[in-house]
Coordinates of C-alpha atoms and ligand atoms in Angstrom, one line a residue:
M201 CA 20.8 -17.4 -6.1
S202 CA 18.3 -13.8 -6.8
L203 CA 15.2 -15.0 -9.1
K204 CA 13.2 -13.0 -11.8
V205 CA 9.8 -12.8 -11.4
L206 CA 6.4 -11.7 -12.5
F207 CA 4.4 -11.6 -10.7
V208 CA 0.1 -11.0 -12.0
A209 CA -3.0 -10.1 -10.8
S210 CA -5.8 -8.8 -11.8
E211 CA -5.8 -6.4 -8.6
V212 CA -2.8 -4.5 -6.3
A213 CA -3.4 -2.0 -3.5
P214 CA -3.0 1.0 -3.6
Y215 CA -3.6 1.1 -6.9
A216 CA -7.0 -1.0 -7.2
K217 CA -8.4 -2.9 -4.6
V218 CA -11.6 -5.2 -4.1
G219 CA -10.0 -7.7 -1.6
G220 CA -7.9 -9.8 0.0
L221 CA -5.9 -10.4 -3.4
A222 CA -5.3 -6.6 -3.9
D223 CA -3.7 -7.0 0.3
V224 CA -1.4 -9.9 -1.0
A225 CA 0.0 -8.5 -4.3
G226 CA 0.7 -5.0 -3.1
A227 CA 3.2 -6.7 0.0
L228 CA 4.8 -9.9 -0.9
P229 CA 6.6 -8.5 -4.4
K230 CA 8.1 -5.7 -1.3
A231 CA 9.3 -8.3 1.0
L232 CA 10.9 -10.6 -2.3
T233 CA 12.5 -7.2 -3.7
A234 CA 14.2 -7.1 0.0
L235 CA 15.2 -10.3 -0.2
G236 CA 17.0 -9.8 -3.2
H237 CA 15.0 -10.9 -6.0
D238 CA 14.2 -8.5 -9.1
V239 CA 9.8 -9.4 -8.2
R240 CA 8.1 -7.1 -11.2
L241 CA 3.8 -6.8 -10.9
M242 CA 1.8 -6.6 -13.8
M243 CA -2.1 -5.5 -14.0
P244 CA -4.2 -4.1 -16.3
R245 CA -4.6 -0.4 -16.4
Y246 CA -8.5 0.5 -15.5
S247 CA -9.1 3.8 -15.4
S248 CA -9.9 5.0 -12.3
I249 CA -5.8 4.7 -11.8
D250 CA -5.2 8.0 -11.4
E251 CA -2.0 8.8 -13.8
Q252 CA -2.4 12.5 -11.3
R253 CA -1.5 10.9 -8.4
Y254 CA 1.3 7.6 -9.9
P255 CA 3.3 8.8 -12.7
L256 CA 3.1 6.7 -15.1
S257 CA 5.7 6.6 -18.3
V258 CA 5.8 4.6 -21.5
A259 CA 7.6 1.3 -21.2
V260 CA 6.4 -0.6 -24.4
D261 CA 4.7 1.2 -27.2
T262 CA 2.0 -0.1 -28.3
F263 CA 1.8 -3.6 -29.3
P264 CA -0.5 -6.7 -31.0
V265 CA -1.9 -9.1 -29.2
E266 CA -3.5 -11.9 -31.2
L267 CA -7.4 -12.7 -28.7
D268 CA -9.5 -14.6 -32.0
S269 CA -10.1 -13.4 -35.5
A270 CA -9.6 -9.4 -34.8
R271 CA -6.6 -8.3 -34.0
E272 CA -6.6 -5.9 -30.8
F273 CA -3.6 -4.0 -29.6
A274 CA -2.1 -2.8 -26.3
L275 CA 0.1 -0.3 -24.5
L276 CA 2.1 -1.3 -21.8
K277 CA 2.7 1.8 -18.7
E278 CA 5.0 1.6 -15.5
T279 CA 5.3 3.0 -12.1
R280 CA 7.0 2.5 -9.5
L281 CA 5.9 0.6 -5.9
E282 CA 8.0 1.5 -3.2
G283 CA 11.0 0.4 -6.3
V284 CA 9.3 -2.6 -7.1
P285 CA 8.6 -2.1 -10.9
V286 CA 4.5 -2.4 -11.8
Y287 CA 3.2 -2.6 -15.4
L288 CA 0.1 -1.6 -16.2
L289 CA -1.4 -2.8 -19.2
E290 CA -3.5 -0.6 -21.3
N291 CA -6.1 -1.4 -23.9
G292 CA -9.4 0.3 -24.4
R293 CA -11.9 -2.1 -25.3
Y294 CA -12.0 -3.3 -21.8
F295 CA -10.0 -1.7 -19.1
Q296 CA -11.3 1.5 -20.1
R297 CA -13.6 1.2 -17.4
E298 CA -13.7 2.7 -13.4
N299 CA -14.2 -0.9 -11.6
V300 CA -12.2 -4.1 -11.6
Y301 CA -15.1 -6.8 -12.0
G302 CA -18.3 -7.0 -12.2
Y303 CA -18.7 -6.5 -15.9
Q304 CA -20.7 -9.5 -18.6
D305 CA -18.0 -9.5 -20.1
D306 CA -15.1 -10.3 -17.5
L307 CA -13.9 -13.7 -18.7
E308 CA -13.1 -11.7 -21.9
R309 CA -11.5 -9.1 -20.6
F310 CA -9.2 -11.4 -18.3
T311 CA -8.4 -13.9 -21.8
F312 CA -7.2 -11.0 -23.4
F313 CA -5.6 -9.8 -20.0
C314 CA -3.5 -13.5 -20.6
R315 CA -3.2 -13.4 -24.3
A316 CA -2.0 -9.6 -23.6
V317 CA 1.4 -10.6 -21.0
P318 CA 3.2 -12.8 -22.7
E319 CA 4.1 -11.2 -25.5
A320 CA 4.0 -7.5 -22.8
V321 CA 7.1 -9.5 -21.4
R322 CA 8.3 -10.9 -24.8
H323 CA 8.8 -6.6 -26.0
L324 CA 10.5 -6.0 -22.7
G325 CA 13.4 -8.3 -23.4
W326 CA 13.2 -9.8 -18.8
R327 CA 13.1 -13.2 -19.2
P328 CA 11.3 -14.3 -15.5
D329 CA 12.2 -17.1 -14.2
V330 CA 9.3 -17.3 -12.9
V331 CA 5.3 -15.8 -13.2
H332 CA 3.1 -15.8 -10.4
T333 CA -0.5 -16.4 -11.5
N334 CA -3.2 -15.5 -9.0
D335 CA -7.3 -16.6 -9.1
W336 CA -8.6 -17.1 -11.7
H337 CA -8.1 -13.9 -13.9
T338 CA -4.8 -14.7 -14.5
A339 CA -4.7 -18.1 -14.2
L340 CA -4.5 -18.6 -17.9
V341 CA -0.7 -17.4 -18.0
A342 CA 0.1 -20.1 -15.7
A343 CA -1.7 -22.7 -18.0
W344 CA -0.5 -21.2 -21.5
L345 CA 3.1 -21.3 -20.0
G346 CA 2.5 -25.4 -18.7
T347 CA 1.6 -26.9 -22.5
S348 CA 1.8 -24.1 -25.6
L349 CA 4.5 -21.9 -24.5
R350 CA 6.2 -24.8 -23.4
A351 CA 8.2 -25.1 -26.7
D352 CA 8.6 -21.4 -27.1
P353 CA 12.3 -20.2 -27.6
F354 CA 11.8 -17.5 -25.0
F355 CA 9.6 -19.0 -22.7
G356 CA 10.8 -22.5 -22.3
P357 CA 12.4 -21.7 -19.2
T358 CA 9.8 -20.1 -17.6
A359 CA 7.5 -21.9 -14.3
S360 CA 4.9 -21.5 -13.1
V361 CA 3.0 -20.7 -9.9
V362 CA -0.6 -20.0 -9.6
T363 CA -1.9 -18.7 -6.2
I364 CA -6.0 -20.3 -5.0
H365 CA -7.0 -17.2 -3.2
N366 CA -10.4 -18.0 -3.5
L367 CA -11.2 -21.5 -4.6
A368 CA -14.9 -19.6 -5.2
F369 CA -14.1 -17.8 -7.7
Q370 CA -12.8 -19.9 -11.0
G371 CA -13.2 -18.1 -14.6
W372 CA -16.0 -20.0 -16.5
F373 CA -16.5 -20.9 -20.4
D374 CA -18.7 -22.6 -22.3
E375 CA -17.5 -24.5 -25.9
Y376 CA -18.2 -21.2 -27.9
F377 CA -16.0 -18.9 -25.7
R378 CA -13.0 -22.0 -25.9
A379 CA -13.1 -22.3 -29.6
R380 CA -13.1 -18.3 -30.4
F381 CA -10.5 -17.2 -27.9
N382 CA -8.7 -20.7 -28.6
V383 CA -8.5 -21.4 -24.5
V384 CA -7.2 -24.1 -25.1
P385 CA -4.6 -25.2 -26.7
R386 CA -4.5 -27.5 -29.6
G387 CA -3.0 -31.3 -28.7
L388 CA -5.1 -31.0 -25.3
A389 CA -8.5 -32.2 -26.6
D390 CA -9.2 -33.2 -23.2
Q391 CA -13.7 -31.8 -22.2
T392 CA -12.6 -33.0 -19.0
V393 CA -9.6 -34.6 -15.8
D394 CA -10.8 -36.6 -13.9
G395 CA -14.3 -35.9 -13.3
V396 CA -14.0 -31.9 -13.4
S397 CA -14.9 -30.0 -16.0
L398 CA -12.2 -28.3 -18.3
Y399 CA -14.1 -24.6 -19.0
N400 CA -13.2 -23.7 -16.2
A401 CA -9.4 -21.3 -16.3
L402 CA -9.1 -22.0 -12.9
A403 CA -9.0 -26.1 -12.9
L404 CA -7.0 -25.4 -16.5
A405 CA -4.1 -23.4 -14.7
I406 CA -4.1 -26.4 -11.2
L407 CA -3.3 -29.0 -14.1
H408 CA -0.5 -27.5 -16.0
A409 CA 1.2 -24.6 -13.6
D410 CA 4.5 -25.9 -12.1
V411 CA 3.6 -25.5 -8.5
V412 CA -0.1 -24.6 -7.2
N413 CA -0.6 -23.3 -3.3
T414 CA -3.0 -21.8 -1.2
V415 CA -2.8 -18.9 1.4
S416 CA -2.0 -21.3 4.2
E417 CA -1.6 -24.8 5.5
T418 CA -4.8 -25.9 6.6
Y419 CA -6.8 -24.4 4.2
A420 CA -4.2 -26.4 1.3
Q421 CA -5.3 -30.5 3.3
E422 CA -9.1 -28.9 3.7
I423 CA -9.2 -28.1 -0.1
L424 CA -8.1 -32.0 -0.9
T425 CA -11.7 -32.7 0.8
P426 CA -15.8 -32.6 -1.5
A427 CA -16.3 -30.0 1.5
Y428 CA -13.6 -27.2 0.7
G429 CA -12.7 -28.1 -2.7
E430 CA -15.5 -26.6 -4.7
H431 CA -15.7 -29.1 -7.1
L432 CA -11.8 -28.8 -8.4
D433 CA -10.7 -31.4 -5.5
P434 CA -10.4 -34.2 -8.1
L435 CA -7.7 -32.2 -9.5
L436 CA -6.3 -30.6 -6.5
R437 CA -5.6 -34.5 -5.0
R438 CA -4.4 -35.6 -8.7
R439 CA -1.9 -32.8 -8.5
Q440 CA -1.8 -32.9 -4.4
D441 CA 3.0 -33.3 -4.9
H442 CA 2.4 -29.9 -5.6
L443 CA 0.6 -28.4 -4.2
F444 CA 1.3 -26.2 -0.8
G445 CA 0.0 -23.2 0.7
I446 CA 1.8 -20.4 2.7
I447 CA 0.3 -18.1 5.4
N448 CA -0.2 -14.4 4.4
G449 CA 1.3 -11.9 6.2
I450 CA -0.2 -8.7 7.6
D451 CA 1.5 -5.3 6.4
Y452 CA 3.4 -4.3 9.2
D453 CA 4.0 -0.3 8.0
F454 CA 0.1 0.2 7.6
F455 CA -1.1 -2.6 11.0
N456 CA 1.1 -1.2 13.8
P457 CA -0.3 0.1 16.5
A458 CA 2.6 2.5 17.8
T459 CA 1.8 4.3 14.8
D460 CA -1.4 4.1 13.2
R461 CA -3.1 7.7 12.5
F462 CA -7.0 5.9 12.1
I463 CA -6.8 5.2 16.4
A464 CA -7.1 7.3 19.1
Q465 CA -3.8 6.5 21.7
R466 CA -1.1 4.6 19.8
Y467 CA 0.5 2.2 21.6
D468 CA 2.7 -0.7 21.7
A469 CA 3.5 -4.0 24.1
S470 CA 5.5 -2.4 26.3
S471 CA 2.8 0.3 27.1
L472 CA -0.4 -2.2 26.8
E473 CA -2.1 0.5 29.6
K474 CA -2.2 2.8 26.8
K475 CA -4.9 0.2 24.9
S476 CA -7.8 1.1 27.1
A477 CA -7.5 4.6 26.0
N478 CA -8.9 3.2 22.6
K479 CA -11.5 1.1 23.7
Q480 CA -12.7 4.1 26.0
A481 CA -12.8 6.4 22.9
L482 CA -14.2 3.3 20.8
Q483 CA -17.2 2.9 23.6
Q484 CA -17.8 6.7 23.3
E485 CA -17.9 7.2 19.9
T486 CA -20.3 4.1 19.7
G487 CA -22.9 5.3 21.9
L488 CA -22.3 1.9 24.6
A489 CA -21.7 2.3 28.2
V490 CA -18.3 3.8 28.8
D491 CA -16.7 1.0 31.3
P492 CA -13.7 -0.4 31.4
R493 CA -14.0 -3.5 32.9
V494 CA -16.5 -4.7 30.7
P495 CA -14.9 -6.9 27.3
L496 CA -16.0 -5.2 24.0
I497 CA -16.0 -7.9 21.6
G498 CA -15.1 -6.4 17.8
V499 CA -16.7 -7.8 14.4
I500 CA -15.2 -7.3 10.9
G501 CA -16.2 -8.6 8.0
R502 CA -18.2 -9.1 4.7
L503 CA -21.4 -10.6 6.5
T504 CA -22.2 -13.7 4.8
D505 CA -22.6 -17.7 5.5
Q506 CA -18.4 -18.2 4.4
K507 CA -17.8 -15.9 7.1
G508 CA -20.2 -17.7 10.4
F509 CA -22.5 -15.5 11.4
D510 CA -25.3 -17.8 11.3
L511 CA -23.5 -19.0 13.9
V512 CA -23.4 -15.9 15.6
A513 CA -26.9 -15.6 14.9
Q514 CA -27.9 -18.6 16.3
M515 CA -26.3 -17.5 19.9
I516 CA -25.7 -14.5 20.4
T517 CA -29.4 -13.0 21.5
P518 CA -28.7 -15.3 24.7
V519 CA -25.9 -14.2 25.7
L520 CA -26.3 -11.0 25.3
E521 CA -28.8 -11.8 27.6
E522 CA -26.9 -13.8 30.1
R523 CA -23.7 -12.1 30.4
P524 CA -22.5 -7.7 30.6
F525 CA -21.0 -8.1 27.7
Q526 CA -20.9 -4.8 24.1
L527 CA -20.9 -6.0 21.2
V528 CA -19.0 -3.6 18.2
L529 CA -20.2 -5.0 14.2
L530 CA -19.0 -3.6 11.2
G531 CA -19.6 -4.6 7.8
T532 CA -21.7 -5.1 5.3
G533 CA -23.4 -8.7 2.7
D534 CA -26.7 -10.2 2.5
E535 CA -29.3 -8.1 2.7
R536 CA -31.0 -10.6 5.4
Y537 CA -27.8 -10.6 7.3
H538 CA -27.6 -7.0 7.6
R539 CA -31.9 -7.2 9.1
L540 CA -30.6 -9.2 11.9
F541 CA -28.1 -7.2 13.1
R542 CA -30.0 -4.2 12.4
E543 CA -32.5 -5.7 14.7
L544 CA -30.3 -6.8 17.4
A545 CA -29.4 -3.0 17.5
E546 CA -32.1 -1.9 18.2
R547 CA -32.8 -4.8 21.1
H548 CA -30.4 -4.3 22.6
R549 CA -28.9 -0.4 22.3
D550 CA -27.2 -0.2 25.8
Q551 CA -24.8 -4.0 24.1
A552 CA -24.3 -3.9 20.6
A553 CA -23.8 -1.3 17.9
V554 CA -23.8 -2.0 14.0
Y555 CA -22.2 0.0 11.3
L556 CA -23.6 -1.5 8.3
K557 CA -20.7 -0.2 5.6
F558 CA -17.0 -0.7 4.8
D559 CA -15.1 1.8 6.7
A560 CA -11.8 1.3 7.1
A561 CA -11.0 3.9 10.0
L562 CA -13.3 2.6 11.0
A563 CA -12.3 -0.8 12.0
Q564 CA -8.5 0.1 12.6
R565 CA -10.3 1.9 15.3
I566 CA -12.7 -2.1 16.6
Y567 CA -9.0 -3.4 15.9
A568 CA -7.5 -1.4 18.7
G569 CA -10.5 -0.8 21.3
A570 CA -11.9 -4.0 21.5
D571 CA -11.1 -6.6 23.9
M572 CA -12.1 -9.1 21.6
F573 CA -11.9 -9.9 17.4
L574 CA -14.4 -12.9 16.6
M575 CA -14.5 -14.6 13.2
P576 CA -16.0 -18.0 13.3
S577 CA -16.1 -18.6 9.7
R578 CA -17.4 -21.6 7.8
F579 CA -14.0 -21.7 5.7
E580 CA -10.8 -19.7 5.6
P581 CA -8.0 -19.8 3.2
C582 CA -6.3 -17.5 5.8
G583 CA -8.2 -14.3 6.5
L584 CA -6.9 -10.8 8.1
G585 CA -9.0 -10.4 10.2
Q586 CA -7.6 -12.3 12.9
L587 CA -3.9 -11.1 12.2
I588 CA -4.4 -7.5 12.7
S589 CA -6.3 -8.6 16.0
L590 CA -3.2 -10.5 16.7
R591 CA -1.0 -7.0 16.3
Y592 CA -3.1 -5.1 17.7
G593 CA -3.7 -7.4 21.3
T594 CA -7.2 -7.4 20.4
L595 CA -8.1 -12.1 21.3
P596 CA -9.7 -13.6 18.2
V597 CA -12.4 -16.1 19.0
V598 CA -12.1 -17.7 15.9
R599 CA -13.6 -21.4 14.5
A600 CA -9.8 -24.0 13.7
T601 CA -10.6 -24.2 10.3
G602 CA -7.9 -22.6 7.1
G603 CA -5.0 -20.1 8.2
L604 CA -7.6 -19.5 10.8
A605 CA -6.6 -22.6 12.6
D606 CA -3.0 -21.8 11.4
T607 CA -2.6 -18.5 12.9
V608 CA -4.5 -18.6 16.7
Q609 CA -3.2 -20.9 18.8
D610 CA -5.7 -21.3 21.7
Y611 CA -5.5 -20.1 25.0
D612 CA -4.4 -23.5 27.7
P613 CA -5.3 -22.3 31.3
E614 CA -2.1 -24.7 32.3
A615 CA 0.4 -24.3 30.1
Q616 CA -0.3 -20.5 29.8
T617 CA 0.3 -20.2 26.8
G618 CA -2.1 -18.9 23.7
T619 CA -2.8 -17.1 21.5
G620 CA -6.6 -17.0 21.3
F621 CA -9.9 -19.2 21.4
V622 CA -10.6 -21.9 19.5
F623 CA -13.8 -24.3 19.0
R624 CA -14.1 -26.9 16.0
A625 CA -17.4 -28.0 15.6
Y626 CA -19.2 -25.5 13.4
N627 CA -22.2 -24.9 15.4
P628 CA -23.6 -22.4 17.9
F629 CA -22.9 -23.7 20.8
A630 CA -19.1 -24.3 20.0
L631 CA -18.9 -21.0 19.1
T632 CA -20.9 -20.2 22.6
I633 CA -18.3 -22.7 24.6
A634 CA -15.1 -20.3 23.4
F635 CA -16.7 -17.0 23.9
A636 CA -17.3 -18.3 27.4
R637 CA -14.0 -19.4 27.8
A638 CA -13.4 -15.9 26.5
L639 CA -14.6 -13.2 29.2
E640 CA -14.0 -15.9 32.1
A641 CA -10.2 -15.3 31.2
Y642 CA -10.5 -11.8 30.1
H643 CA -11.4 -11.0 34.4
Q644 CA -8.8 -12.7 34.9
P645 CA -6.5 -9.5 34.5
A646 CA -2.9 -11.2 34.6
T647 CA -4.0 -14.2 32.4
W648 CA -4.8 -12.0 30.2
R649 CA -2.4 -9.6 30.0
G650 CA -0.1 -12.8 29.6
L651 CA -2.5 -13.8 26.3
M652 CA -2.2 -10.0 24.7
A653 CA 0.7 -10.2 25.2
R654 CA 1.6 -13.6 23.0
A655 CA -0.7 -12.6 20.6
M656 CA 1.0 -9.2 20.4
A657 CA 4.9 -11.0 20.1
R658 CA 3.5 -13.6 17.6
D659 CA 5.2 -13.0 13.8
V660 CA 2.1 -11.8 11.2
S661 CA 4.8 -10.0 9.2
W662 CA 5.2 -10.9 5.7
S663 CA 9.2 -11.6 5.5
A664 CA 8.6 -15.0 6.9
S665 CA 6.6 -15.7 4.7
A666 CA 8.3 -14.1 1.9
R667 CA 11.4 -16.9 2.3
R668 CA 8.8 -19.5 1.6
Y669 CA 7.3 -18.5 -1.2
Q670 CA 10.5 -17.9 -2.3
E671 CA 11.8 -21.2 -1.4
L672 CA 8.5 -22.3 -3.5
Y673 CA 9.6 -20.6 -6.7
E674 CA 12.5 -22.6 -6.4
K675 CA 10.8 -25.2 -6.2
A676 CA 8.7 -24.2 -9.0
I677 CA 11.6 -24.0 -11.4
A678 CA 13.3 -27.8 -10.2
L679 CA 9.6 -29.3 -11.2
H680 CA 9.6 -26.9 -14.1
R681 CA 12.8 -28.5 -14.9
Ligands
ADP960 P1 -12.4 -11.8 3.2 O1 -11.0 -11.2 2.1 O2 -12.7 -12.8 2.8 O3 -13.1 -10.6 2.8 P2 -10.0 -10.9 5.2 O4 -10.2 -11.4 6.6 O5 -9.5 -11.7 4.2 O6 -11.9 -11.5 4.2 O7 -10.0 -9.6 5.2 C1 -11.0 -9.1 4.7 C2 -9.9 -7.4 5.4 O8 -11.3 -6.2 5.0 C3 -10.2 -7.2 6.7 O9 -8.9 -6.5 6.6 C4 -11.5 -7.0 7.3 O10 -10.7 -5.1 8.2 C5 -11.8 -5.9 6.0 N1 -13.0 -5.1 6.0 C6 -13.7 -5.5 5.9 N2 -15.0 -5.4 5.8 C7 -15.2 -4.5 6.3 C8 -15.9 -3.0 6.0 N3 -17.3 -3.1 6.2 N4 -15.5 -1.9 6.7 C9 -13.5 -2.0 6.4 N5 -12.9 -2.9 6.9 C10 -13.2 -4.4 6.2

C-alpha cells in the first residue's frame, strides 16, 4: 500500500544543516519515495535558503495562524529535492533569520511552526496518513495530533510518529509559556506523569504520539534506563510498547569512495590497494612521515564528553610514546579539548596532526586516507562517523553503545569475522586494549584485508532502513485506529 507521509523537520540537507538530523531528513524521504510512497517534507524557510539557488514557487498563499492573542500569517513555498516536494513555511517574524537555532525565542519560533504545519496541510488539501516529526522542534505536531486534533474531521485519521535524534534537547517551557501559547490542550491538566514534568515539548510527544522511535535499536533500549534517559526514562518506559529503534543509513551517492571528488585516489572493494594513495596524500598534507607501514588513525567529531574524548585524553600520550602510529584529528567543541589536543600535537609533531575546525572536504580525505577511525563515545544515538568509515574501508574502533554497538561487529581472530574493534566498559584501559588489538591486526596484512573487505561489504545505505520506516508507519496507522 502506498502511504502519504508528511516528514516535518527543523533542518533538511541541503537547505539548512546543523547536524545529523539534516542528513536524515534529506535522505530518508528520497529512499521512501523510491519505495513508491508519497512523501513530502515541511520545514521553515530560513532567510539563508537562497531563492537563486533553489527555485521556489508559492504552494499556499498567505494564511492566518492562531498563536496567542495575536494572529500571525504564514506563506507556504515549494521546491523539489530530487523529485520529493519540499514545503518551506515563511514568516517574517520568526524565520527571517540566518541561523536555524540559537535565538532567545527558539521555543516560540518552533511552537509557531508547529501551529502552522497543520494549517498549511489543510490548505494544501492533501491529508497525510502519517505525520513524521523529529526532535523537540517539531514534536508538538505529534503531541497535538494525538490530543486536540484527534477530534478534528480532517486530521482525525492521521497517525503520528516522533523520532528522537538527540534526547538531550527537549524544548522546556514554563507556566507562562504554556498558558500563553496554549501548548497543552484543554482537558490535559496534568503537570507531571510518572514524576516527569510535562512542561516539555518532547515529553508531550513521547506521551501522545502513536509511535516513538530513535535512531538505533540499542539506543532505544538504553534510553529506558536513568543512565541514558535524560530524565524522560519513566515516560519512555510507560510507552515501551510503542518505542522502536531504526538505524540511520548514509547517502550512498555522496559517501562513495569510487566517486568521491574530494579524495586523491578513488577506489572500491575490488581495488583496495588504491586506498594507500589516499593515505600517502594525507600524510603529505598533514606533515606526517610518508610511510605506508605506519598505521594512521583518524578522529572526526564534536570535541565533547559525549564523544568519549575524556577517554582519549587519558590514554593517548602513553600509547603514542610506546607504539609507532600516526593520529589525524579533526573537530571543534569544548575549549579544554582544543587546548589538550593542541598541546598533544605540539609535543608529538611527528606523530599527531590536529585541526580544530569544521572542514567537510578534509573529513572526506581523512575517511579515505586513515587505516582506522576512533569513536569511543559515552553515548551515541546512531553515529555517522563509523558508518562512513565502514564504507571507506577504514576500520572503526568504537565503544559498544547505541548505534555503534549495532553497526560495528568486533573482530574475532578465530572465526575471522568482524568489521572493527569494539570495547564495552567506559574506561581508558578498555579503550587501550581495543586499540592495541587493532594495531596488532594491522600488522597482519591478510587479516587486515579481510576486515576491510567485510567492512566495505556491509550495507549502510538507507534502503534497508527505509523499509523499516515503512513498517513503522504501518504500525503507527494500526495503533492510531
Ligand atoms: P553528531 O551528530 O552527534 O555530531 P554523528 O557521528 O552522527 O555525530 O555525525 C557527525 C557528522 O559530522 C559526521 O558526518 C562527521 O564526519 C561530521 N563532522 C563532525 N565534525 C566535523 C568537522 N570538524 N569537520 C567536518 N566534518 C565533521
